[in-house]
Short mmCIF file of C-alpha atoms and ligand atoms in Angstrom, two decimals:
data_model
loop_
_atom_site.label_atom_id
_atom_site.label_comp_id
_atom_site.label_asym_id
_atom_site.label_seq_id
_atom_site.Cartn_x
_atom_site.Cartn_y
_atom_site.Cartn_z
CA UNK A 63 115.28 41.75 101.54
CA UNK A 64 115.09 38.31 99.98
CA UNK A 65 115.85 35.22 102.05
CA UNK A 66 118.76 34.19 99.78
CA UNK A 67 120.39 37.61 100.06
CA UNK A 68 119.93 37.63 103.86
CA UNK A 69 121.43 34.13 104.16
CA UNK A 70 124.44 35.20 102.10
CA UNK A 71 125.05 38.09 104.49
CA UNK A 72 124.74 36.01 107.66
CA UNK A 73 126.68 32.92 106.54
CA UNK A 74 130.25 34.25 107.03
CA UNK A 75 129.34 35.20 110.62
CA UNK A 76 128.35 31.66 111.60
CA UNK A 77 129.79 28.16 111.86
CA UNK A 78 128.31 25.51 109.55
CA UNK A 79 126.39 24.05 112.52
CA UNK A 80 124.97 27.43 113.49
CA UNK A 81 124.11 28.15 109.86
CA UNK A 82 122.09 24.92 109.66
CA UNK A 83 120.35 25.92 112.92
CA UNK A 84 119.59 29.32 111.36
CA UNK A 85 117.98 27.69 108.33
CA UNK A 86 115.91 25.51 110.69
CA UNK A 87 114.80 28.58 112.67
CA UNK A 88 113.93 30.39 109.43
CA UNK A 89 111.79 27.56 108.04
CA UNK A 90 110.10 27.10 111.41
CA UNK A 91 109.48 30.85 111.83
CA UNK A 92 107.86 31.05 108.40
CA UNK A 93 105.67 28.06 109.22
CA UNK A 94 104.62 29.50 112.61
CA UNK A 95 104.05 32.98 111.16
CA UNK A 96 101.68 31.55 108.54
CA UNK A 97 99.91 29.42 111.13
CA UNK A 98 99.46 32.16 113.73
CA UNK A 99 99.09 35.20 111.49
CA UNK A 100 102.39 37.01 112.04
CA UNK A 101 104.13 38.94 109.25
CA UNK A 102 105.80 36.15 107.25
CA UNK A 103 108.51 38.30 105.61
CA UNK A 104 109.49 39.90 108.92
CA UNK A 105 109.56 36.50 110.63
CA UNK A 106 111.82 35.18 107.88
CA UNK A 107 114.32 38.06 108.07
CA UNK A 108 114.35 38.16 111.88
CA UNK A 109 115.04 34.42 111.95
CA UNK A 110 117.87 34.58 109.41
CA UNK A 111 119.63 37.25 111.49
CA UNK A 112 118.64 36.13 115.02
CA UNK A 113 122.09 34.67 115.87
CA UNK A 114 124.09 37.19 113.78
CA UNK A 115 126.26 38.17 116.79
CA UNK A 116 126.64 34.67 118.26
CA UNK A 117 130.39 34.48 117.55
CA UNK A 118 131.43 38.04 118.35
CA UNK A 119 134.16 38.23 120.98
CA UNK A 120 132.60 38.60 124.44
CA UNK A 121 134.65 41.69 125.19
CA UNK A 122 133.36 43.40 122.02
CA UNK A 123 129.77 42.55 123.00
CA UNK A 124 130.26 43.87 126.55
CA UNK A 125 131.68 47.09 125.14
CA UNK A 126 128.70 47.55 122.80
CA UNK A 127 126.29 46.98 125.72
CA UNK A 128 128.04 49.78 127.64
CA UNK A 129 128.56 52.17 124.73
CA UNK A 130 125.02 51.87 123.42
CA UNK A 131 123.40 52.41 126.80
CA UNK A 132 121.83 48.97 126.93
CA UNK A 133 120.72 47.26 130.14
CA UNK A 134 123.96 46.92 132.15
CA UNK A 135 122.34 44.16 134.20
CA UNK A 136 123.07 41.89 131.23
CA UNK A 137 126.74 41.99 132.16
CA UNK A 138 126.08 40.19 135.47
CA UNK A 139 124.30 37.24 133.83
CA UNK A 140 125.36 34.49 131.43
CA UNK A 141 127.40 35.73 128.49
CA UNK A 142 125.01 33.61 126.36
CA UNK A 143 122.52 36.46 126.69
CA UNK A 144 124.67 39.13 125.04
CA UNK A 145 124.38 38.02 121.40
CA UNK A 146 120.67 38.83 121.29
CA UNK A 147 120.68 42.58 122.12
CA UNK A 148 124.09 43.05 120.49
CA UNK A 149 122.79 41.18 117.43
CA UNK A 150 119.84 43.56 117.12
CA UNK A 151 122.25 46.51 117.26
CA UNK A 152 124.69 45.06 114.69
CA UNK A 153 121.95 43.96 112.32
CA UNK A 154 120.78 47.57 112.38
CA UNK A 155 124.19 49.21 112.01
CA UNK A 156 126.06 46.67 109.84
CA UNK A 157 123.28 45.13 107.77
CA UNK A 158 121.05 48.21 107.67
CA UNK A 159 117.81 46.63 108.83
CA UNK A 160 115.79 49.37 110.50
CA UNK A 161 112.46 47.64 111.06
CA UNK A 162 111.88 47.81 114.83
CA UNK A 163 109.59 44.75 114.85
CA UNK A 164 112.38 42.66 113.33
CA UNK A 165 115.01 44.19 115.62
CA UNK A 166 112.90 43.49 118.72
CA UNK A 167 112.42 39.86 117.65
CA UNK A 168 116.22 39.55 117.48
CA UNK A 169 116.80 41.54 120.70
CA UNK A 170 114.50 39.36 122.82
CA UNK A 171 114.97 35.99 121.13
CA UNK A 172 117.01 34.57 124.03
CA UNK A 173 115.37 35.95 127.18
CA UNK A 174 111.85 36.80 126.10
CA UNK A 175 110.22 39.74 127.89
CA UNK A 176 106.90 41.04 129.21
CA UNK A 177 104.51 41.92 126.40
CA UNK A 178 106.18 39.97 123.62
CA UNK A 179 104.70 40.67 120.18
CA UNK A 180 103.36 37.90 117.95
CA UNK A 181 106.52 38.16 115.85
CA UNK A 182 108.75 37.92 118.94
CA UNK A 183 106.91 34.81 120.11
CA UNK A 184 107.22 33.20 116.67
CA UNK A 185 111.00 33.67 116.49
CA UNK A 186 111.49 32.76 120.16
CA UNK A 187 109.59 29.50 119.73
CA UNK A 188 111.15 28.67 116.36
CA UNK A 189 114.60 29.03 117.96
CA UNK A 190 113.56 26.45 120.55
CA UNK A 191 111.79 23.87 118.36
CA UNK A 192 113.58 24.01 114.98
CA UNK A 193 114.27 20.48 113.68
CA UNK A 194 117.97 20.37 114.67
CA UNK A 195 117.19 20.97 118.37
CA UNK A 196 117.37 18.01 120.72
CA UNK A 197 116.64 19.44 124.19
CA UNK A 198 114.86 17.16 126.64
CA UNK A 199 111.17 17.98 126.29
CA UNK A 200 111.45 19.62 122.88
CA UNK A 201 109.19 17.03 121.23
CA UNK A 202 106.40 17.93 123.64
CA UNK A 203 106.82 21.63 122.85
CA UNK A 204 106.69 20.84 119.11
CA UNK A 205 103.37 19.08 119.69
CA UNK A 206 102.00 21.99 121.71
CA UNK A 207 103.10 24.40 118.96
CA UNK A 208 100.58 22.73 116.65
CA UNK A 209 97.79 23.84 118.99
CA UNK A 210 98.82 27.05 120.74
CA UNK A 211 101.65 29.55 120.27
CA UNK A 212 101.24 30.91 123.82
CA UNK A 213 101.23 27.49 125.48
CA UNK A 214 104.29 26.46 123.49
CA UNK A 215 106.24 29.63 124.36
CA UNK A 216 105.25 29.11 128.01
CA UNK A 217 106.50 25.52 127.94
CA UNK A 218 109.83 26.50 126.40
CA UNK A 219 110.32 29.28 128.97
CA UNK A 220 109.50 26.84 131.74
CA UNK A 221 111.95 24.24 130.41
CA UNK A 222 114.70 26.85 130.15
CA UNK A 223 114.10 28.19 133.67
CA UNK A 224 114.11 24.64 135.07
CA UNK A 225 117.26 23.78 133.12
CA UNK A 226 119.08 26.89 134.37
CA UNK A 227 118.02 26.28 137.97
CA UNK A 228 119.13 22.62 137.86
CA UNK A 229 122.54 23.89 136.72
CA UNK A 230 122.63 26.44 139.55
CA UNK A 231 122.66 29.20 136.94
CA UNK A 232 121.19 32.67 137.20
CA UNK A 233 117.89 33.33 135.46
CA UNK A 234 117.60 36.74 133.82
CA UNK A 235 114.63 38.74 135.21
CA UNK A 236 113.06 39.20 131.72
CA UNK A 237 112.83 35.41 131.36
CA UNK A 238 110.96 35.01 134.66
CA UNK A 239 108.80 38.02 133.81
CA UNK A 240 107.98 36.58 130.39
CA UNK A 241 106.99 33.28 131.99
CA UNK A 242 104.67 35.04 134.47
CA UNK A 243 103.25 37.33 131.79
CA UNK A 244 102.30 34.51 129.43
CA UNK A 245 100.96 32.33 132.23
CA UNK A 246 98.76 35.22 133.39
CA UNK A 247 97.51 35.87 129.88
CA UNK A 248 96.64 32.20 129.38
CA UNK A 249 94.84 32.03 132.75
CA UNK A 250 92.89 35.17 131.92
CA UNK A 251 91.34 33.47 128.91
O1 DGI B 117 121.63 31.15 120.48
P1 DGI B 117 120.98 29.80 120.61
O2 DGI B 117 121.89 28.77 121.17
O3 DGI B 117 120.35 29.36 119.33
O4 DGI B 117 119.76 29.92 121.64
P2 DGI B 117 119.42 31.12 122.63
O5 DGI B 117 119.68 32.42 122.00
O6 DGI B 117 118.02 30.87 123.10
O7 DGI B 117 120.44 30.95 123.83
C1 DGI B 117 120.07 30.00 124.76
C2 DGI B 117 121.09 29.84 125.82
O8 DGI B 117 121.06 30.91 126.75
C3 DGI B 117 120.73 28.58 126.56
O9 DGI B 117 121.89 27.77 126.60
C4 DGI B 117 120.33 29.05 127.90
C5 DGI B 117 121.15 30.30 128.03
N1 DGI B 117 120.72 31.21 129.08
C6 DGI B 117 121.51 31.61 130.08
N2 DGI B 117 120.86 32.41 130.92
C7 DGI B 117 119.61 32.52 130.44
C8 DGI B 117 119.51 31.77 129.26
N3 DGI B 117 118.37 31.71 128.55
C9 DGI B 117 117.30 32.40 129.03
N4 DGI B 117 116.15 32.36 128.35
N5 DGI B 117 117.34 33.14 130.19
C10 DGI B 117 118.46 33.23 130.92
O10 DGI B 117 118.49 33.89 131.98
FE1 FE B 118 120.50 32.87 120.02
FE1 FE B 119 119.40 30.45 117.77
#
């Protein structure tokens, strides 16, 4: 699928702000994919659709999680997590994208997971550092991303975990596991 066709499909599902974010994630994903040797076309399509389900009603997302036999643990954590796995499902069923690499990049773009693929890391990091983002510490992660994909993903996971803990929020186990997994793989080098 071409980028312009993909953007046309996703646009009505997003606010203008979220659409601009999506374009930022897409440009950044393409840049990172080229730099680190991921599949550029897959990175582009995964990025365009990564927040496809962001504005679905929470109740609809909860129902899909239950009906599709997804991890029910998701229902006990922040509702912010639901749009990623539900997005992967809807992009498959509504848009017709069947490529499992792309679907996994969408499914894990919020939490991360153990054993993230190159493509998953690219989309995860692009979502964090795209030019419209203004988190504290994002500039440092952008700098790191010029040197090392792994170190940059690690830094963004660390920032998110610290942010959630400061807010007394739950941290989903996959996020902690992803942090440990990438730290271990960096140390092992
Ligand atoms: O959809 P976006 O806003 O572009 O970004 P995202 O899909 O990375 O969602 C991030 C939000 O999810 C952010 O506000 C933090 C929140 N969140 C809540 N619980 C968790 C979490 N993020 C992670 N990684 N892990 C959590 O347990
Ligand atoms: Fe998201
Ligand atoms: Fe996003």
